[in-house]
Coordinates of C-alpha atoms in Angstrom, one line a residue:
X1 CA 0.0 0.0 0.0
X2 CA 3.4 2.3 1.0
X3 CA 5.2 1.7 -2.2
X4 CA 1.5 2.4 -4.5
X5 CA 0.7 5.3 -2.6
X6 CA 1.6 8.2 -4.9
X7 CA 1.7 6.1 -8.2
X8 CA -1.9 5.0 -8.5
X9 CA -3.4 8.4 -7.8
X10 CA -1.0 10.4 -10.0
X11 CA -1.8 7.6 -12.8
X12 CA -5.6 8.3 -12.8
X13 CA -5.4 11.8 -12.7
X14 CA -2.9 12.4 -15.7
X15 CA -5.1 10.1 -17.7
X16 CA -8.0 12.6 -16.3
X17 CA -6.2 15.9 -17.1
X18 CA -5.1 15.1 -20.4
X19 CA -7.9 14.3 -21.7
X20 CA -9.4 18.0 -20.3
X21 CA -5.9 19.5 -21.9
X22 CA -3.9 19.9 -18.6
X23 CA -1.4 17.8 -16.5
X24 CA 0.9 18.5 -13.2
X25 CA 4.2 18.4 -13.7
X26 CA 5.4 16.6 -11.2
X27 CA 4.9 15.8 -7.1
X28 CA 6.9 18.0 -5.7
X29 CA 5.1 21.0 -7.6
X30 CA 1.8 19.3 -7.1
X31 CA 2.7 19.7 -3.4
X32 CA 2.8 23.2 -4.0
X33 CA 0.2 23.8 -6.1
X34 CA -2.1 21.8 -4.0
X35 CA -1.5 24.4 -0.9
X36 CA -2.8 27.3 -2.9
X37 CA -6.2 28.7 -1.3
X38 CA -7.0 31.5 -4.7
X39 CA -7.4 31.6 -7.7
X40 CA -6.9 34.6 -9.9
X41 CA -9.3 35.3 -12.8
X42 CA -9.3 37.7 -15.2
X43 CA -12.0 38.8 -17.9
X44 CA -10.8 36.5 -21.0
X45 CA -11.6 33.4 -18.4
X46 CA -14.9 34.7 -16.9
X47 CA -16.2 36.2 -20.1
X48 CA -14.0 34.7 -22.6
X49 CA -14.2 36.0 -26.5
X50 CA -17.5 35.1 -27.8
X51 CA -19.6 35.9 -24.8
X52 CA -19.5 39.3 -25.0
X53 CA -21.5 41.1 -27.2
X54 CA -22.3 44.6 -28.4
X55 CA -26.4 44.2 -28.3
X56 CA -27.1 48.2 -29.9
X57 CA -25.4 51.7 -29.5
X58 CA -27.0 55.1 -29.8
X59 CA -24.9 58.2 -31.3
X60 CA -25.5 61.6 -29.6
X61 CA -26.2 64.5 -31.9
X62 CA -23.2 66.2 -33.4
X63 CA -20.9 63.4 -33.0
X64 CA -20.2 60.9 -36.0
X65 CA -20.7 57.5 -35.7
X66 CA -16.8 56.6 -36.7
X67 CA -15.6 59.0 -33.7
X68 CA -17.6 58.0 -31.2
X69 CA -17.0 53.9 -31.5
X70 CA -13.1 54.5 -32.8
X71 CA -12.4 56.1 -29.5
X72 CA -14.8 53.4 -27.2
X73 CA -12.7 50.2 -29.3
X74 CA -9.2 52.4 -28.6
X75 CA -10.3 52.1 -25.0
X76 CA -11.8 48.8 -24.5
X77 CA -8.4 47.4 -25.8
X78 CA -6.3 48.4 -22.7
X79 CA -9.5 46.3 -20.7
X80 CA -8.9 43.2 -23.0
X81 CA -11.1 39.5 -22.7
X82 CA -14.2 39.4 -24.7
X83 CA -15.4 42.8 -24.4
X84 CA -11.9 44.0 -26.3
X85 CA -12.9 41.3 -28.9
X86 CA -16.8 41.9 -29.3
X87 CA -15.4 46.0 -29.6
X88 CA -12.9 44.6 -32.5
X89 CA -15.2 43.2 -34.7
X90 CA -17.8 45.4 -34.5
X91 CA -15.6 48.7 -35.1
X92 CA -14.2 46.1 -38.3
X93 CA -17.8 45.4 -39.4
X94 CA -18.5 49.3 -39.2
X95 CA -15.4 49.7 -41.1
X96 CA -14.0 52.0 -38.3
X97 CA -10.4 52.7 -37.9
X98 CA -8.4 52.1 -35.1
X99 CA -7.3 54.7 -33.3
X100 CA -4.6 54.8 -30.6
X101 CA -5.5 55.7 -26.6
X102 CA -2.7 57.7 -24.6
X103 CA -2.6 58.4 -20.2
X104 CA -4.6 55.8 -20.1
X105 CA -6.5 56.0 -16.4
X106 CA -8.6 53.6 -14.4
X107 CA -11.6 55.4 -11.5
X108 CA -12.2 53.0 -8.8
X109 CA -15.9 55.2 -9.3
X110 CA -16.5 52.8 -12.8
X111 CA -15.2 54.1 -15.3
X112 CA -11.6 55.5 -17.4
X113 CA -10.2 58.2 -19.1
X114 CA -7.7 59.1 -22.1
X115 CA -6.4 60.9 -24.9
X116 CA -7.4 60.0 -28.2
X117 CA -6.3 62.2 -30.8
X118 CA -6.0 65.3 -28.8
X119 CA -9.6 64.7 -27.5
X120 CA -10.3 64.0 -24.0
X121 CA -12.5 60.7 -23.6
X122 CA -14.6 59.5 -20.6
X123 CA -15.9 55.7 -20.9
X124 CA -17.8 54.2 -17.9
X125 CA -21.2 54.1 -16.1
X126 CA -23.9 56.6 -16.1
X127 CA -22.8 57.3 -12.7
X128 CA -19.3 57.9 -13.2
X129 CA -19.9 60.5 -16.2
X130 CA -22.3 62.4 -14.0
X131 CA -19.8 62.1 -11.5
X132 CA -17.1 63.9 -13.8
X133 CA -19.4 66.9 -14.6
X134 CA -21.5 65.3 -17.8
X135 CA -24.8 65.6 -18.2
X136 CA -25.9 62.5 -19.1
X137 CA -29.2 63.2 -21.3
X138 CA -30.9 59.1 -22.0
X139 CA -30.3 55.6 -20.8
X140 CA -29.3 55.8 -17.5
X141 CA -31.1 53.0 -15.9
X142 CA -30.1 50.6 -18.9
X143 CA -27.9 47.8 -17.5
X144 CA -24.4 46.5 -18.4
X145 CA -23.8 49.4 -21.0
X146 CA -21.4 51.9 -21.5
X147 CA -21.2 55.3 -21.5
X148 CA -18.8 57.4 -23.7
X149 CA -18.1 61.4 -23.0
X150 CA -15.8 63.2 -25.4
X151 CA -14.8 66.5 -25.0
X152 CA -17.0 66.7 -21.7
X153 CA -19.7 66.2 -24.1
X154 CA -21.9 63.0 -23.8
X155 CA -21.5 61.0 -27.1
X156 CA -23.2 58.0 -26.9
X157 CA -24.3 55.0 -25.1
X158 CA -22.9 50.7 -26.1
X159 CA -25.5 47.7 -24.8
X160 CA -23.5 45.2 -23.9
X161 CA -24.1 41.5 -23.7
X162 CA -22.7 38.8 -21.5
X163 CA -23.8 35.0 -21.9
X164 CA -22.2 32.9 -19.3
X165 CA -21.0 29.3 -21.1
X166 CA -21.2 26.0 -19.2
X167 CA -17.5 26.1 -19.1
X168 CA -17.3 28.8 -17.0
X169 CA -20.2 28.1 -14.4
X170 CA -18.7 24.3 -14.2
X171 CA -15.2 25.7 -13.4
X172 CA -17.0 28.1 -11.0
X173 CA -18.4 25.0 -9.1
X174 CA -15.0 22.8 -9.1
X175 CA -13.3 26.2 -7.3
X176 CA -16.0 25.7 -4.4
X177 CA -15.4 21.9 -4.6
X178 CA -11.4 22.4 -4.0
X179 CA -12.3 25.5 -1.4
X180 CA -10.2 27.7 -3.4
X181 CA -11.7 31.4 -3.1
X182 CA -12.2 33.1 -6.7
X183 CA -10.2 36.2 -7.0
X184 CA -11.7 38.2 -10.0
X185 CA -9.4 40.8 -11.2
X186 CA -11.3 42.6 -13.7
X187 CA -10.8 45.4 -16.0
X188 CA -14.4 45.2 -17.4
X189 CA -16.2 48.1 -15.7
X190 CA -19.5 46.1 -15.5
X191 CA -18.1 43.0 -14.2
X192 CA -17.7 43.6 -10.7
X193 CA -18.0 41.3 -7.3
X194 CA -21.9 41.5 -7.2
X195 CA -22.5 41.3 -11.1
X196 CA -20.4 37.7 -11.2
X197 CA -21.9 36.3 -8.0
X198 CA -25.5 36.9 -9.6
X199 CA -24.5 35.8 -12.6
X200 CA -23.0 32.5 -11.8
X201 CA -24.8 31.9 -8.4
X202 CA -22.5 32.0 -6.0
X203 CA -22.6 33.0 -2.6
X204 CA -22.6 36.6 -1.6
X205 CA -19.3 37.3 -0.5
X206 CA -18.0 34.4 -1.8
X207 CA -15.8 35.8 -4.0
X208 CA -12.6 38.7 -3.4
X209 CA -13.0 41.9 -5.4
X210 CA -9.7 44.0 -5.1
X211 CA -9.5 47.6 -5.5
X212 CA -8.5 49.3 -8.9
X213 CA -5.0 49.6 -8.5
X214 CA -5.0 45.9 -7.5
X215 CA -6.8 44.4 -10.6
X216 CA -4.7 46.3 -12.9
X217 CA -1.4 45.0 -11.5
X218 CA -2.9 41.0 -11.2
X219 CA -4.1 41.6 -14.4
X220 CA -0.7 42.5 -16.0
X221 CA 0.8 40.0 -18.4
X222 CA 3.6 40.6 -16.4
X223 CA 2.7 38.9 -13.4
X224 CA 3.8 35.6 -14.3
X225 CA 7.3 36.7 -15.3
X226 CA 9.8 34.7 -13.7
X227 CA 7.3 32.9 -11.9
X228 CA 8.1 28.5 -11.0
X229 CA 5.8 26.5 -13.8
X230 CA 3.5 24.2 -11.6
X231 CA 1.2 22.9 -14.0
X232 CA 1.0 23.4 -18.0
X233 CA -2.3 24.3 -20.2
X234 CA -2.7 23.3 -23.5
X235 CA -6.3 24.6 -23.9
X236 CA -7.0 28.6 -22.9
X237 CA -9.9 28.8 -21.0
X238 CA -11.1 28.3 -17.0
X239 CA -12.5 25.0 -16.7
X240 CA -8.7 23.1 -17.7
X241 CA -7.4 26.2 -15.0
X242 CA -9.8 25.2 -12.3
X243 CA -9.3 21.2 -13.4
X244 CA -5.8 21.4 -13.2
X245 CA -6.1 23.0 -9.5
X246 CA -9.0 20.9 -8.0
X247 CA -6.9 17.8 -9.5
X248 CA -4.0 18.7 -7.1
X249 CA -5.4 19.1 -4.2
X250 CA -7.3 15.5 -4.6
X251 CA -4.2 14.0 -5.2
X252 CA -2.2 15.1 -2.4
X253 CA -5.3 14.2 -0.5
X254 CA -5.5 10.6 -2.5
X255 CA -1.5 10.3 -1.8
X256 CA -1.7 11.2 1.7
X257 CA -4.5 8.7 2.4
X258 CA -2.5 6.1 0.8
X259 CA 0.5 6.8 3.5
X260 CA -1.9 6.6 6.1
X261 CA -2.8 2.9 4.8
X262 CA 0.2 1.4 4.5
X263 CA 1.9 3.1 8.0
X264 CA -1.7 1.5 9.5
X265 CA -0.8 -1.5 7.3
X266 CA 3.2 -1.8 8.7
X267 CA 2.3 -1.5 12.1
X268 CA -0.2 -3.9 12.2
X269 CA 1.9 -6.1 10.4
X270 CA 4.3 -5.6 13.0
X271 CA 1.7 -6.3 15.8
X272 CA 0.4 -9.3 14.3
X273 CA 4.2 -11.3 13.9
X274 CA 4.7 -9.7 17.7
X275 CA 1.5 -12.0 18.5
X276 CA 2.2 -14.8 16.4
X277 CA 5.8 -15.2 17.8
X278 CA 4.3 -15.0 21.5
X279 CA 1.9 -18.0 20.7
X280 CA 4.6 -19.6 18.8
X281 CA 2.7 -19.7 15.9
X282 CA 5.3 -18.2 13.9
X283 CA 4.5 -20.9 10.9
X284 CA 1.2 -19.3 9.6
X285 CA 3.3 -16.5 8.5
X286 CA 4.0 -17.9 5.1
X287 CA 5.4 -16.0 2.3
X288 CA 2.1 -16.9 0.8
X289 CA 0.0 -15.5 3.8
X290 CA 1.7 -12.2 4.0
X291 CA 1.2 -11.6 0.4
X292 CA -2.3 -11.8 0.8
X293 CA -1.9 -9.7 4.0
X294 CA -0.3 -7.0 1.9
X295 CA -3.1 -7.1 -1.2
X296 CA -5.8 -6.9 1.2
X297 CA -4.5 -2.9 2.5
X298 CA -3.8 -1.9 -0.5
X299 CA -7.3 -2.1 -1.1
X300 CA -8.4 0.9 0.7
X301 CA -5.3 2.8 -1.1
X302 CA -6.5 1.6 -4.5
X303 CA -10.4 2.9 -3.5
X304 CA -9.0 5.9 -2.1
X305 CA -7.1 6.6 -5.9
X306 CA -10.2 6.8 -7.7

């Protein structure tokens, strides 16, 4: 049961990751990946690209269609995930050009600013343009939309839909499983701690929601630089992420039963010769009979892999 402990677990879960497009590297990283109590997600893995759509816009008078969505995709890049992509396409579909967003600045209040072109641009809530001195004239009860200010001028308003896929609300359910805590570093002004527990029915509070400064630097593609490799991905999305975690911890847990089975199974082996010796029955012990002894505890090791 000893010597099987950490090899049939760490069998059945490779043949299990692989199959999801994930695997663990090796035990001494699994050990360490297994201790890990977060998990940080972004917008590509909560809303990945094609979940996020653009559901209508309405231009403001005296400001051309072109302007108004060239500056809302030049800004929705630096955000990223599916709402950067659903932006992309449409501006493309509209044959809009890109334009190019400079001092670049997240509100913790919902919402950013920028220069685009020498013009000063505002894209948030309704809430955060009132908040920065524009009158906001229509829409400002409309959910998950966006508001766009240029010049302190309002310029138009962006429905946006997002569909949450299976993916996603399964890996959302194997993070409670393993008791990891969600971290959701967003950029997305609509997604924010309340929106994604509603939308994937989780428990208030349930999830960790860091200020603005905070989600920007988690968020960097930076973060990971120089950073130990624990487990690989070779699919993009956060059910193999949230596999790949919950299949770490159950295999340290698997492994660590195991251990406990075979020290149970040495010591009782040890008891039983004690007792056999005392009634000088030392003959029973046959190679045969302590095979069998053996098979039967690893038993509970082999029930405990699956």
């Amino acid at each position: 049961s000893l010597a099987f402990s950490a090899s049939m677990p760490a069998r059945k879960i490779s043949r299990k990751l692989l199959t999801s497009g994930s695997g663990l590297i090796n035990a001494q990283r699994t050990r360490r990946l297994a201790g890990c109590e977060a998990a940080l997600l972004l917008d590509s893995d909560i809303f990945p690209a094609g979940a996020v759509e653009i559901g209508g816009m309405k231009i403001a008078k005296n400001y051309r269609m072109e302007a108004v969505l060239g500056c809302a995709t030049a800004m929705v890049q630096e955000i990223g995930g599916g709402l950067a992509r659903a932006f992309s396409e449409f501006a493309r579909q509209q044959y809009v050009q890109p334009m190019r967003a400079e001092n670049l600045r997240f509100y913790e209040s919902g919402g950013m600013s920028a220069q685009i072109e020498g013009h000063h641009v505002l894209l948030g809530s309704a809430s955060f343009l009132m908040r920065m001195g524009v009158a906001v004239s229509e829409g400002v009860k409309l959910p998950s939309s966006l508001f766009i200010s240029i010049d302190s001028g309002f310029a138009g308003i962006f429905s946006i839909k997002y569909g949450v896929q299976s993916q996603a609300y399964a890996a959302f359910r194997m993070l409670r499983a393993g008791k990891l805590t969600p971290v959701v570093a967003s950029r997305d002004l609509n997604i924010t701690q309340a929106y994604v527990e509603s939308r994937f029915e989780l428990r208030a509070g349930s999830t960790e929601y860091p200020d603005m400064n905070d989600r920007i630097r988690l968020s960097e593609p930076s973060l990971a630089d120089g950073s130990e490799t624990l487990a690989f991905l070779s699919r993009d999305g956060m059910l193999p992420f949230a596999e790949v975690l919950l299949a770490a911890k159950r295999e340290r847990k698997a492994i660590r039963f195991g251990q406990i089975m075979g020290l149970t199974a040495m010591v009782a082996g040890l008891l039983l010769m004690y007792f056999l010796a005392y009634q000088f029955k030392v003959a029973s012990a046959t190679p045969h009979n302590v095979m069998l002894y053996l098979l039967l505890w690893l038993i509970p090791t082999w029930l405990g892999s699956a």
